[in-house]
Short mmCIF file of C-alpha atoms in Angstrom, two decimals:
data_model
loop_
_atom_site.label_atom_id
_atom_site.label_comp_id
_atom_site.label_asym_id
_atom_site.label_seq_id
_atom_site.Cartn_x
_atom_site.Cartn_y
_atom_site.Cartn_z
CA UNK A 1498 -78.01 94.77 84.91
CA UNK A 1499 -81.91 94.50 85.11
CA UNK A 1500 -83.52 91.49 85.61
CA UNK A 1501 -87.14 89.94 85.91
CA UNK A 1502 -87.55 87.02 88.33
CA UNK A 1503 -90.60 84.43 87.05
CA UNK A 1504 -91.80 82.15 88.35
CA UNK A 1505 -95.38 80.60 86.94
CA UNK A 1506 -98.14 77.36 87.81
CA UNK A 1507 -99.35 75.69 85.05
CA UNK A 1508 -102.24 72.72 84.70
CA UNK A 1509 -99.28 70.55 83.19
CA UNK A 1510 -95.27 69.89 82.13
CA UNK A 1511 -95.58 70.94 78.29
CA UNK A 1512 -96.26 74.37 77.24
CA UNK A 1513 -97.95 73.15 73.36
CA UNK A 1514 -100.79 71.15 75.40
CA UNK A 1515 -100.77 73.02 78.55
CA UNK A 1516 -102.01 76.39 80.28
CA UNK A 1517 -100.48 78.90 82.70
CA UNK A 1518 -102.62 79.65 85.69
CA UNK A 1519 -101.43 81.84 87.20
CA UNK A 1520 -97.72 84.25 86.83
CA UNK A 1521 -95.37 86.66 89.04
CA UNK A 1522 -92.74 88.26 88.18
CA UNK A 1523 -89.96 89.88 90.64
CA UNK A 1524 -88.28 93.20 89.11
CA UNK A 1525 -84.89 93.75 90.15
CA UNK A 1526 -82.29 95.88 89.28
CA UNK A 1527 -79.33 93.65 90.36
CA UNK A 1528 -79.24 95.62 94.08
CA UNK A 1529 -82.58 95.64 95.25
CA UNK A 1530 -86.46 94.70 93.82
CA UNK A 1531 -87.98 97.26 92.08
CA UNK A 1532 -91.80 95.99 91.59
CA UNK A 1533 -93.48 92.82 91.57
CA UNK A 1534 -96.71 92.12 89.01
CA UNK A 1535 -98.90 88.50 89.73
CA UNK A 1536 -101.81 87.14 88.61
CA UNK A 1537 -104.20 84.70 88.05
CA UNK A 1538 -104.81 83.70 84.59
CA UNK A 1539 -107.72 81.80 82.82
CA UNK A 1540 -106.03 78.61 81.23
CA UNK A 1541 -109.00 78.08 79.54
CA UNK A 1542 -108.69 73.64 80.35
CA UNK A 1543 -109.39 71.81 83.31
CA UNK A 1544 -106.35 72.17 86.09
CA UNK A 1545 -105.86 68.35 87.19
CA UNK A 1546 -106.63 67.24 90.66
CA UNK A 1547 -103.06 66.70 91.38
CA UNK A 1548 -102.01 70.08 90.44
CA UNK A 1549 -105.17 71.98 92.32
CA UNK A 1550 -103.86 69.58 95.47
CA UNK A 1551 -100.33 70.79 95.08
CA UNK A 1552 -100.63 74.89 94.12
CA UNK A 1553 -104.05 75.29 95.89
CA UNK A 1554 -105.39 77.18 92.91
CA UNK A 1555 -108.75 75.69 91.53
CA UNK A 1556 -111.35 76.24 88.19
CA UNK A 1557 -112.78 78.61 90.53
CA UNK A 1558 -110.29 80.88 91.55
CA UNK A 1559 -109.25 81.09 87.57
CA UNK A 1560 -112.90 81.27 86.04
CA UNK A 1561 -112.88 85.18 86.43
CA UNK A 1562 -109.04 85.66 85.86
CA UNK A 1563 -107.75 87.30 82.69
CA UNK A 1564 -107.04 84.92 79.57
CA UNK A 1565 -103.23 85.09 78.84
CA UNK A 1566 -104.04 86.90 75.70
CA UNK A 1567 -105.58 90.12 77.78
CA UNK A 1568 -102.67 89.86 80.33
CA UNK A 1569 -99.51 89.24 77.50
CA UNK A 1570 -99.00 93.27 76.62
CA UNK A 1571 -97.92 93.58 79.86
CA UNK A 1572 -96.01 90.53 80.52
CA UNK A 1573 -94.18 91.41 77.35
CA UNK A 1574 -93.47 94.82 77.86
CA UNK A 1575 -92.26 93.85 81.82
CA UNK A 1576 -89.67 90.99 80.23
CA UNK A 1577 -88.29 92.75 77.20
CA UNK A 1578 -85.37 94.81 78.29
CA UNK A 1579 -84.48 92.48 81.26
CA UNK A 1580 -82.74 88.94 82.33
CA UNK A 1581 -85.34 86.26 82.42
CA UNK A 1582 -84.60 84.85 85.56
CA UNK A 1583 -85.79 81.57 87.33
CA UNK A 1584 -85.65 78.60 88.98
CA UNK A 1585 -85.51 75.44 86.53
CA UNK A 1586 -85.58 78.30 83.65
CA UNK A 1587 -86.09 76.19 80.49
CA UNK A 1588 -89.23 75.31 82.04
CA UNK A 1589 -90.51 78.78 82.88
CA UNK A 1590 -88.97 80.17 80.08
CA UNK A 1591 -90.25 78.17 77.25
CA UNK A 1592 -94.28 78.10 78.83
CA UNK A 1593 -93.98 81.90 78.72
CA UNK A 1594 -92.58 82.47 75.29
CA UNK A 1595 -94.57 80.23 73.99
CA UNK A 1596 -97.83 81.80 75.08
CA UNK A 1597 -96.62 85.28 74.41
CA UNK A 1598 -96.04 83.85 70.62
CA UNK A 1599 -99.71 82.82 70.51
CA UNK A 1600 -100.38 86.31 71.27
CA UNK A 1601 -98.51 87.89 69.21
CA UNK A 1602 -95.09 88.57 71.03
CA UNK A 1603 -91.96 87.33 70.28
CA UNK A 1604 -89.85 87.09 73.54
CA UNK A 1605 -86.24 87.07 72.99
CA UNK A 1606 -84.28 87.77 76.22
CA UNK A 1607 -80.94 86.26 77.44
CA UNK A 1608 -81.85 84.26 80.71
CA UNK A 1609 -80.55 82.45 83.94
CA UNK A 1610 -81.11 79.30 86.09
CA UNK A 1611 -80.89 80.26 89.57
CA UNK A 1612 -80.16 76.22 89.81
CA UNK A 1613 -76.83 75.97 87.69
CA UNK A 1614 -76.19 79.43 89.60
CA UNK A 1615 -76.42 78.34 93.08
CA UNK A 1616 -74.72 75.05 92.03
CA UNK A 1617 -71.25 77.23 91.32
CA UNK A 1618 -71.87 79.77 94.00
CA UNK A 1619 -72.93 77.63 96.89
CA UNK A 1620 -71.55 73.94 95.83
CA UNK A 1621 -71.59 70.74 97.97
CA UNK A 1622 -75.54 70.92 98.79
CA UNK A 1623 -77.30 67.47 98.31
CA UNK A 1624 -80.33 68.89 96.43
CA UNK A 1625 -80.78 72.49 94.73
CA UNK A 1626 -84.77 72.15 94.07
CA UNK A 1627 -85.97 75.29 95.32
CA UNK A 1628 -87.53 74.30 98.58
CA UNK A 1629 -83.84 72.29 99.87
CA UNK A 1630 -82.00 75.43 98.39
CA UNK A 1631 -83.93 77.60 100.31
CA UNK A 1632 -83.97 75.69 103.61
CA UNK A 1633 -80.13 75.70 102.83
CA UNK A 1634 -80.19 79.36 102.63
CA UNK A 1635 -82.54 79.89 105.14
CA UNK A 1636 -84.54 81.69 103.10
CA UNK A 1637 -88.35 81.52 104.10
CA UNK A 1638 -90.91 80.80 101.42
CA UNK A 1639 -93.90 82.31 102.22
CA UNK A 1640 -97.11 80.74 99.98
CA UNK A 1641 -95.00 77.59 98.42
CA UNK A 1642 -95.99 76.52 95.10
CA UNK A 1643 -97.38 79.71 94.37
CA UNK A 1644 -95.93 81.88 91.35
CA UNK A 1645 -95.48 85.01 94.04
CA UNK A 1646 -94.30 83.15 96.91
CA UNK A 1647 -91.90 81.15 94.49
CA UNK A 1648 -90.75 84.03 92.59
CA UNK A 1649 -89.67 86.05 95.92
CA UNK A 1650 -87.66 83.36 97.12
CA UNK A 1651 -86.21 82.85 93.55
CA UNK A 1652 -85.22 86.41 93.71
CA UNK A 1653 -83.79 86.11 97.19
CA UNK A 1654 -81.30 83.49 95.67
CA UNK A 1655 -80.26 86.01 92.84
CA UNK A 1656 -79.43 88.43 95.75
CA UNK A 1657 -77.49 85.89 97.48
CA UNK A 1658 -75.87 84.61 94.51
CA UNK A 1659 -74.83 88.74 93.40
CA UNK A 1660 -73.93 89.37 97.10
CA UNK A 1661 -71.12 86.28 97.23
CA UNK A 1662 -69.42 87.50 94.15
CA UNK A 1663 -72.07 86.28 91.83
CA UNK A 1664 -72.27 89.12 89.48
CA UNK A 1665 -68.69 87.69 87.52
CA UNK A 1666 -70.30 84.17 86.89
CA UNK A 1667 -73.82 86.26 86.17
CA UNK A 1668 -71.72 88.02 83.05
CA UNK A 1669 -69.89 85.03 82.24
CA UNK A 1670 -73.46 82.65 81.87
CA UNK A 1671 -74.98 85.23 79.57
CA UNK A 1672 -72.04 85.71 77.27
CA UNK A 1673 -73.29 84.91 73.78
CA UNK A 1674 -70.49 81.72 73.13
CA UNK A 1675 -71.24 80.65 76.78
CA UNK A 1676 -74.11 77.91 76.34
CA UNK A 1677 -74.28 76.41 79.59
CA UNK A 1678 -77.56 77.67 80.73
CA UNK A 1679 -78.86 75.90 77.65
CA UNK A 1680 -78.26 72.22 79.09
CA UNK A 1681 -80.69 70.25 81.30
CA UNK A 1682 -81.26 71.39 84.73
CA UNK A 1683 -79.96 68.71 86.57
CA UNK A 1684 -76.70 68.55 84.94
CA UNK A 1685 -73.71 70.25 86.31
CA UNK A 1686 -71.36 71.99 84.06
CA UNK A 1687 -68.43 70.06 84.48
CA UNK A 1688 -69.86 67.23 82.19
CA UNK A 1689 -70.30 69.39 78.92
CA UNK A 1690 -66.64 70.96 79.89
CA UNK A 1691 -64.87 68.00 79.97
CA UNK A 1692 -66.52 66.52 76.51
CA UNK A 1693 -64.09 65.30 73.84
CA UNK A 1694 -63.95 66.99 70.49
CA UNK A 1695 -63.33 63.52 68.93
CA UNK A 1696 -65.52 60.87 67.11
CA UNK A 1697 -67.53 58.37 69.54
CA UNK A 1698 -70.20 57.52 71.78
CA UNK A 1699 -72.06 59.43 74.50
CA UNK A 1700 -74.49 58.45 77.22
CA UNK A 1701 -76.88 60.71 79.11
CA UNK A 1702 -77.59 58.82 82.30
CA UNK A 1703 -80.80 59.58 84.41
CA UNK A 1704 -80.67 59.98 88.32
CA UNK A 1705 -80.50 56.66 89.11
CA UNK A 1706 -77.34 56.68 86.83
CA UNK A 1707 -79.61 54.52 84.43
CA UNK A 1708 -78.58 55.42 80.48
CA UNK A 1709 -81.80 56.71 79.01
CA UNK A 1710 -80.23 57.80 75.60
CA UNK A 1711 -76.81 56.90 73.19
CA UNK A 1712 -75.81 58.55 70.29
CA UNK A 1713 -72.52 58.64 68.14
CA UNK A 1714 -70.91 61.85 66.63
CA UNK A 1715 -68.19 62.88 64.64
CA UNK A 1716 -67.65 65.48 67.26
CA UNK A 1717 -68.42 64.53 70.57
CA UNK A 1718 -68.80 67.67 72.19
CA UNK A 1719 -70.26 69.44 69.49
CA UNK A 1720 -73.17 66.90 68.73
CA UNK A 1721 -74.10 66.58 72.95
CA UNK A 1722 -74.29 70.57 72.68
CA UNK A 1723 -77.18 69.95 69.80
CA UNK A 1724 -78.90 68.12 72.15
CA UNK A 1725 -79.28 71.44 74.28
CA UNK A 1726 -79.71 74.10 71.29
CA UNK A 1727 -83.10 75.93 70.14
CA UNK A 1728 -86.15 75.49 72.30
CA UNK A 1729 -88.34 72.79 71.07
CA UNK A 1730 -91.79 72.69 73.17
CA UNK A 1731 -92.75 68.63 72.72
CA UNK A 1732 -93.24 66.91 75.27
CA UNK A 1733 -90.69 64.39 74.01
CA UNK A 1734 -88.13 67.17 74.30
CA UNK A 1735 -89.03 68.22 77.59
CA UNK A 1736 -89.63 64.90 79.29
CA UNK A 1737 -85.74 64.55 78.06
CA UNK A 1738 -84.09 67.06 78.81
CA UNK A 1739 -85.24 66.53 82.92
CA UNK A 1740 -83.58 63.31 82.84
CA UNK A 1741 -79.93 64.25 82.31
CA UNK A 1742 -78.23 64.04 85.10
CA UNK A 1743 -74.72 63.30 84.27
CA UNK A 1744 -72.78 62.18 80.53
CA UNK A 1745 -70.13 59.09 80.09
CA UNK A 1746 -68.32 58.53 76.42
CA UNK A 1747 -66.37 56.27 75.00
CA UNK A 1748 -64.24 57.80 72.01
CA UNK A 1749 -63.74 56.10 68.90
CA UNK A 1750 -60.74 55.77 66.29
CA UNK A 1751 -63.59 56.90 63.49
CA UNK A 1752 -67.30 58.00 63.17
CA UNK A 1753 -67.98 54.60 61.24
CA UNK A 1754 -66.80 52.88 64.52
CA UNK A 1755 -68.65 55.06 66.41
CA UNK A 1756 -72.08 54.09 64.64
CA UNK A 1757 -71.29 50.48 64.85
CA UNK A 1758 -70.61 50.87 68.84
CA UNK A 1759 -73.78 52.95 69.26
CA UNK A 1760 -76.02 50.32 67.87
CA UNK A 1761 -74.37 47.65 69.64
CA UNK A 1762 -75.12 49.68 73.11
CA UNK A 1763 -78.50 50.53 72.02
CA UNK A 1764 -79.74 46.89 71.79
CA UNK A 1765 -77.59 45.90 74.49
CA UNK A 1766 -78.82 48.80 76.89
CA UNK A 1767 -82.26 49.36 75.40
CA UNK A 1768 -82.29 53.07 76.27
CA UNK A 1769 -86.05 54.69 76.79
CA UNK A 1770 -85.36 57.58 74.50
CA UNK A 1771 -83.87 55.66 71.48
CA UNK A 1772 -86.69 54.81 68.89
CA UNK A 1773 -85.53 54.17 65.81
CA UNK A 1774 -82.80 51.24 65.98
CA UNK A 1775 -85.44 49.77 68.75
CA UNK A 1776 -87.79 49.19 65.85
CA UNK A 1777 -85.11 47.88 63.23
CA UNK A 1778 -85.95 44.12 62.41
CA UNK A 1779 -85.59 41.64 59.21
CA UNK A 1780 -89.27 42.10 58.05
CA UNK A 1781 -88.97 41.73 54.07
CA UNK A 1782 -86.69 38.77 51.99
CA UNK A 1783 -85.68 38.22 48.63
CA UNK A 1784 -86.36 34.42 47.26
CA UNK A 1785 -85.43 32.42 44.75
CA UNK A 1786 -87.77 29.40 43.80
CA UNK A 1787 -88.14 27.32 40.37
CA UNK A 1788 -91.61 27.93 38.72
CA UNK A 1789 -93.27 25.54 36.83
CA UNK A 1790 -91.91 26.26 33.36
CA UNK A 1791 -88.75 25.97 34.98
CA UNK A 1792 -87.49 29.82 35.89
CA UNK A 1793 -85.20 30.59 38.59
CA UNK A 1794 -87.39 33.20 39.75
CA UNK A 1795 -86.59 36.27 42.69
CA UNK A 1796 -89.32 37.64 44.60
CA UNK A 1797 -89.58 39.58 47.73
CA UNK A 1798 -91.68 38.57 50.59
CA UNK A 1799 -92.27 39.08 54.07
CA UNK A 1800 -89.76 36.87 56.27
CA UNK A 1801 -91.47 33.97 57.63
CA UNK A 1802 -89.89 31.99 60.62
CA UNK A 1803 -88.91 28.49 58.88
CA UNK A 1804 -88.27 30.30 55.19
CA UNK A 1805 -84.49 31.42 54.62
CA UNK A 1806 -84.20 34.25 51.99
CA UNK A 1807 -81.08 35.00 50.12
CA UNK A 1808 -81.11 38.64 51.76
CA UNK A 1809 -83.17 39.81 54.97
CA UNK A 1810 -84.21 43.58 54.70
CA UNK A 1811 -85.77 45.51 57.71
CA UNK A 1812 -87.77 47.38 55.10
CA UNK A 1813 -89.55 47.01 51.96
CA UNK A 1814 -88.05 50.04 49.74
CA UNK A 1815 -84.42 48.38 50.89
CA UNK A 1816 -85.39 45.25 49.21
CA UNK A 1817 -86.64 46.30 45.73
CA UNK A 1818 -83.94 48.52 45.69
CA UNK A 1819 -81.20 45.94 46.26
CA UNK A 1820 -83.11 43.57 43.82
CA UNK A 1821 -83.56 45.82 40.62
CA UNK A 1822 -79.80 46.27 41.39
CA UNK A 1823 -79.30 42.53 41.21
CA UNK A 1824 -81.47 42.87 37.57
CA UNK A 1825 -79.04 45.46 36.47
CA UNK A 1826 -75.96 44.28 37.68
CA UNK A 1827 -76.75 40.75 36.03
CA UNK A 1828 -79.66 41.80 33.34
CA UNK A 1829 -82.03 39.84 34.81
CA UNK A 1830 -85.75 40.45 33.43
CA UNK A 1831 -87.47 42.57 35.64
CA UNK A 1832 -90.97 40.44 34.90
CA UNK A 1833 -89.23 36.99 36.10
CA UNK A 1834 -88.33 38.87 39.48
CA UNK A 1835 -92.09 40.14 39.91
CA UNK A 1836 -90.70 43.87 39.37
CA UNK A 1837 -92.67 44.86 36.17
CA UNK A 1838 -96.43 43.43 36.10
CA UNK A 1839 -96.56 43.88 32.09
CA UNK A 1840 -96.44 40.70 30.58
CA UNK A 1841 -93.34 40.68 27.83
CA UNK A 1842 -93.92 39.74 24.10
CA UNK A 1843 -90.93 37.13 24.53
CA UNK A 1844 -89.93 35.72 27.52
CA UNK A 1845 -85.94 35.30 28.16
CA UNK A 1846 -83.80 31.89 27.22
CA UNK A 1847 -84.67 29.74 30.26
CA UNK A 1848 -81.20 28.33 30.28
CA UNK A 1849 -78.96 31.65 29.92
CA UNK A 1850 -81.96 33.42 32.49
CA UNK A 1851 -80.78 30.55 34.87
CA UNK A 1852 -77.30 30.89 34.32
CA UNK A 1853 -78.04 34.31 35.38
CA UNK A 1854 -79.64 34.35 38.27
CA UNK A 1855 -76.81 31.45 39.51
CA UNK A 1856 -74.06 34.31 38.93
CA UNK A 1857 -76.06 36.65 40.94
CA UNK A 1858 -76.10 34.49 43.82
CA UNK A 1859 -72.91 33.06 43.48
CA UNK A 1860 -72.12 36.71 44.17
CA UNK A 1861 -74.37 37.47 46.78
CA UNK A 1862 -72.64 34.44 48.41
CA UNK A 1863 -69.12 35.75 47.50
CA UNK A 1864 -70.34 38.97 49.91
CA UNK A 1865 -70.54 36.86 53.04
CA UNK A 1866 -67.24 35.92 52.98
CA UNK A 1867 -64.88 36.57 55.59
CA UNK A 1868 -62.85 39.90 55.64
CA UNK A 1869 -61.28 42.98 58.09
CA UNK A 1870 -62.08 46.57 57.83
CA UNK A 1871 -59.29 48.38 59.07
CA UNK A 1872 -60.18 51.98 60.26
CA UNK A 1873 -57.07 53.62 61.86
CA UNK A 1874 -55.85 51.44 64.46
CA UNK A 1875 -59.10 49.46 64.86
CA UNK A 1876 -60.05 45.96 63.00
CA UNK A 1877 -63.72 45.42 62.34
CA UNK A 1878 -64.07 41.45 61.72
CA UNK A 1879 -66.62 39.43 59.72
CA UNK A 1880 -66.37 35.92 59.19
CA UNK A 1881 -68.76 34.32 56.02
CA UNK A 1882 -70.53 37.72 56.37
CA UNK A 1883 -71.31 37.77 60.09
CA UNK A 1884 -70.20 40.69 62.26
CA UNK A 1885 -67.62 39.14 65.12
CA UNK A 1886 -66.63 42.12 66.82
CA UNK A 1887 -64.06 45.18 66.53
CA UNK A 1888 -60.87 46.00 68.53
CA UNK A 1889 -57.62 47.72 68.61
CA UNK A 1890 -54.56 45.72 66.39
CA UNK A 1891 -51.71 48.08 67.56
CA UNK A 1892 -49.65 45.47 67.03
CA UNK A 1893 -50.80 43.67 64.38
CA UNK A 1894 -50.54 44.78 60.44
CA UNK A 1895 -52.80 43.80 57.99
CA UNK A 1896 -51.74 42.90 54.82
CA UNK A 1897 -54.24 41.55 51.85
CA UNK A 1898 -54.21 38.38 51.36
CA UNK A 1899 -54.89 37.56 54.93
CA UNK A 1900 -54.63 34.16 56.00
CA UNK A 1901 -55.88 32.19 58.59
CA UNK A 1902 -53.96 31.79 61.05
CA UNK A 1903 -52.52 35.62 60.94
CA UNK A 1904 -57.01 36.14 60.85
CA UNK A 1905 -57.15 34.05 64.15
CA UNK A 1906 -54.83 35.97 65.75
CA UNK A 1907 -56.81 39.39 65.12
CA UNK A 1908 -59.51 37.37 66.05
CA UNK A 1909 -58.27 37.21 69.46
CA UNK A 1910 -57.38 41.13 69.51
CA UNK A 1911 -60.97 41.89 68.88
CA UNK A 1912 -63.64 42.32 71.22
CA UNK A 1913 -66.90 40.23 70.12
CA UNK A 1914 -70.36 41.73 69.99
CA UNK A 1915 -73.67 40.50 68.88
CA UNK A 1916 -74.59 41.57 65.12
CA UNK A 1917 -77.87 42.88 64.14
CA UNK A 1918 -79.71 44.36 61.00
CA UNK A 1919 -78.60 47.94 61.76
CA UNK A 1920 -74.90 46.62 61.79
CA UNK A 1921 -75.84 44.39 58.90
CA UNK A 1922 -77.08 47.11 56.77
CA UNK A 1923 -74.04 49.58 57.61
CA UNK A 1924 -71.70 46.77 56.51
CA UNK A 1925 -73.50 46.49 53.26
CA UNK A 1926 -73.22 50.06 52.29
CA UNK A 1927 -69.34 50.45 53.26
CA UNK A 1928 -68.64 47.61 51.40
CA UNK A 1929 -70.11 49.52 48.42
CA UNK A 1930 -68.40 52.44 48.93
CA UNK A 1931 -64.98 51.33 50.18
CA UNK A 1932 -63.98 48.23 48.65
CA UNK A 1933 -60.73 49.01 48.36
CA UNK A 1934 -60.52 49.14 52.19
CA UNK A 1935 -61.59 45.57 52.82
CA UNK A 1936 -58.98 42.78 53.22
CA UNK A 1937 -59.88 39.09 52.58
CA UNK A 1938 -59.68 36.33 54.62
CA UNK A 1939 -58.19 33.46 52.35
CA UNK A 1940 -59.84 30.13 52.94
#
């Protein structure tokens, strides 16, 4: 087995916006180093103070150094044929084939982390950056920080890795259904390995053990494993994947549980890599106000703070589309409910318009009622169409007409969480879909 050690310095974390200065890579032929080819290289941007203070290499030293472009022939024809090998690999890896794409080259090589390597090979260390691994391993790194210095010592670990019985796990991490050198760096294997393949929730925790992202999935396993597929550059992508440290789940009876649970721990954890539900908010109502020739008149609006609508929306195209549903469902002039701007040639019946507009929110009323959604062996509970909570009834059956008192006791079986629009909204739409699934609460 060949492989080609890299290591490379860059002026930044994110290969779209950033520049390689300088790159060395280590041949070896899985016994001993065959050749070794560094350079400088022109990044073509300012290097940052911080970085110049940590590698040592300045504007100067690159000014006269080869533009990755001149240098990328060679690179490529180096990496082709071998194992892309090195320390924190997603990080070299991805830098390197994306400036080899800019040039023209399309690197695709099967890699290795010396990292999740050393982690099976020489477990129980408290750190496995490359300077602790190495003082573990007494292995001296001459010219830290530097892409040549780095890269030797990176290929001193392979050696040590093939010498104790490495070469087994070496052919096991590059076998095509074995993805585990796709995950984040700092997260040992045993997490992805022991993920359910079951609807539910997952949490990637940071290293403080601090959640930084929840999602839900139908398929626990397989979604978490999505997470670590392809090899997006953005710095969003990047700035995540280097806070995984460890995964917790919860599993669910059903997806639909699972969505509900994921945007209850969303706003109750307020993770720093969820966006959308963070943004989710009533914004947009739908009234109803008399005009002066006496309509009962619907018009959406932006929620104010002492105004109650008949319907809070978080966004606009939500609310027209739920209120030219109302005109439909109750034919309902589309002019009275500020939907077509045309004026009509004859206005409606004021009376049976009225009458009209009463039925459709003597329905809209009739949908915040009180009711159970039984999924499996788990009751979802809304009383006068607020979310309660969800929770396992085991031992309770649930049989329509509900009453009361057999409601209050599933009200004690269920766990109670705070409701919010994104819950809101999901209750809406299964209520459309799966009416025959909902049991009522009798009054």
């Amino acid at each position: 087995m060949r492989f080609a050690v890299v290591d490379i310095e860059t002026t930044g974390g994110f290969p779209s916006q950033h520049g390689i200065t300088e790159i060395a890579i280590v041949l070896h032929n899985g016994t001993e180093i065959e050749g070794v080819y560094e350079t400088l290289v022109n990044p073509h941007q300012p290097i940052p103070p911080f970085v110049i203070g940590m590698t040592g290499i300045t504007n100067a030293m690159v000014e006269a150094a080869p533009s990755f472009h001149e240098v990328a022939p060679q690179i490529y024809n180096l990496l082709k044929n071998r194992v892309f090998v090195a320390h924190n690999v997603n990080f070299d890896f991805s830098f390197v084939k994306h400036h080899l794409k800019e040039a023209g080259f399309d690197l695709s090589t099967p890699k290795l982390c010396t990292i999740r390597l050393s982690r099976k090979v020489f477990p129980g260390f408290p750190k496995y950056g490359l300077g602790h691994l190495c003082r573990q391993l007494n292995i001296e790194i001459e010219n830290r920080h530097r892409a040549g210095g780095d890269a030797k010592a990176t290929a001193k670990i392979l050696d040590m890795v093939l010498q104790n019985n490495g070469e087994r796990l070496v052919k096991e991490m590059l076998q095509k259904e074995n993805r585990e050198q796709l995950m984040p760096p700092h997260l040992p294997g045993h997490f992805l390995h022991d993920l359910p393949q079951e609807p539910g929730v997952y949490y990637f925790h940071n290293k403080q053990d601090k959640v930084v992202y929840v999602g839900k999935a139908k398929n626990i396993k397989k979604r978490v494993l999505s997470h670590f597929t392809g090899l997006d550059l953005s710095k969003k992508r990047q700035d995540f994947l280097r806070e995984i440290y460890s995964i917790r789940y919860a599993v669910c009876p059903t997806e639909f549980i699972a969505s509900l649970l994921e945007s209850i721990e969303i706003k109750r954890l307020w993770p720093a890599f969820n966006k959308s539900q963070k943004r989710f908010e009533q914004l947009w109502g739908i009234y109803l106000f008399e005009d002066n020739r006496g309509y009962l008149r619907l018009a959406i609006d932006k929620k104010h703070k002492n105004t109650q609508p008949v319907q809070a929306f978080s966004l606009l195209a939500d609310a027209h589309r739920e209120l030219w549903k109302w005109v439909r469902e109750f034919e309902l002039h589309p002019a009275l409910c500020f939907l077509d701007k045309t004026i009509p040639n004859e206005w409606p019946d004021v009376q049976l318009h009225n009458q009209q507009v009463e039925k459709a929110i003597a329905w809209i009323a009739e949908e915040k009622a009180s009711y159970i959604i039984k999924e499996k062996n788990t009751a979802i509970l809304v009383e006068k169409g607020k979310f309660v909570g969800m929770g396992t009834i085991d031992h309770l059956e649930v049989a329509e007409p509900l009453e009361p008192t057999y409601a209050a006791a599933i009200k004690e079986a269920v766990t109670p969480y705070a409701e919010n629009e994104v819950i809101k909204s999901m209750l809406r739409k299964y209520l459309e879909r799966y009416p025959h699934r909902v049991v009522r609460i009798t009054e």
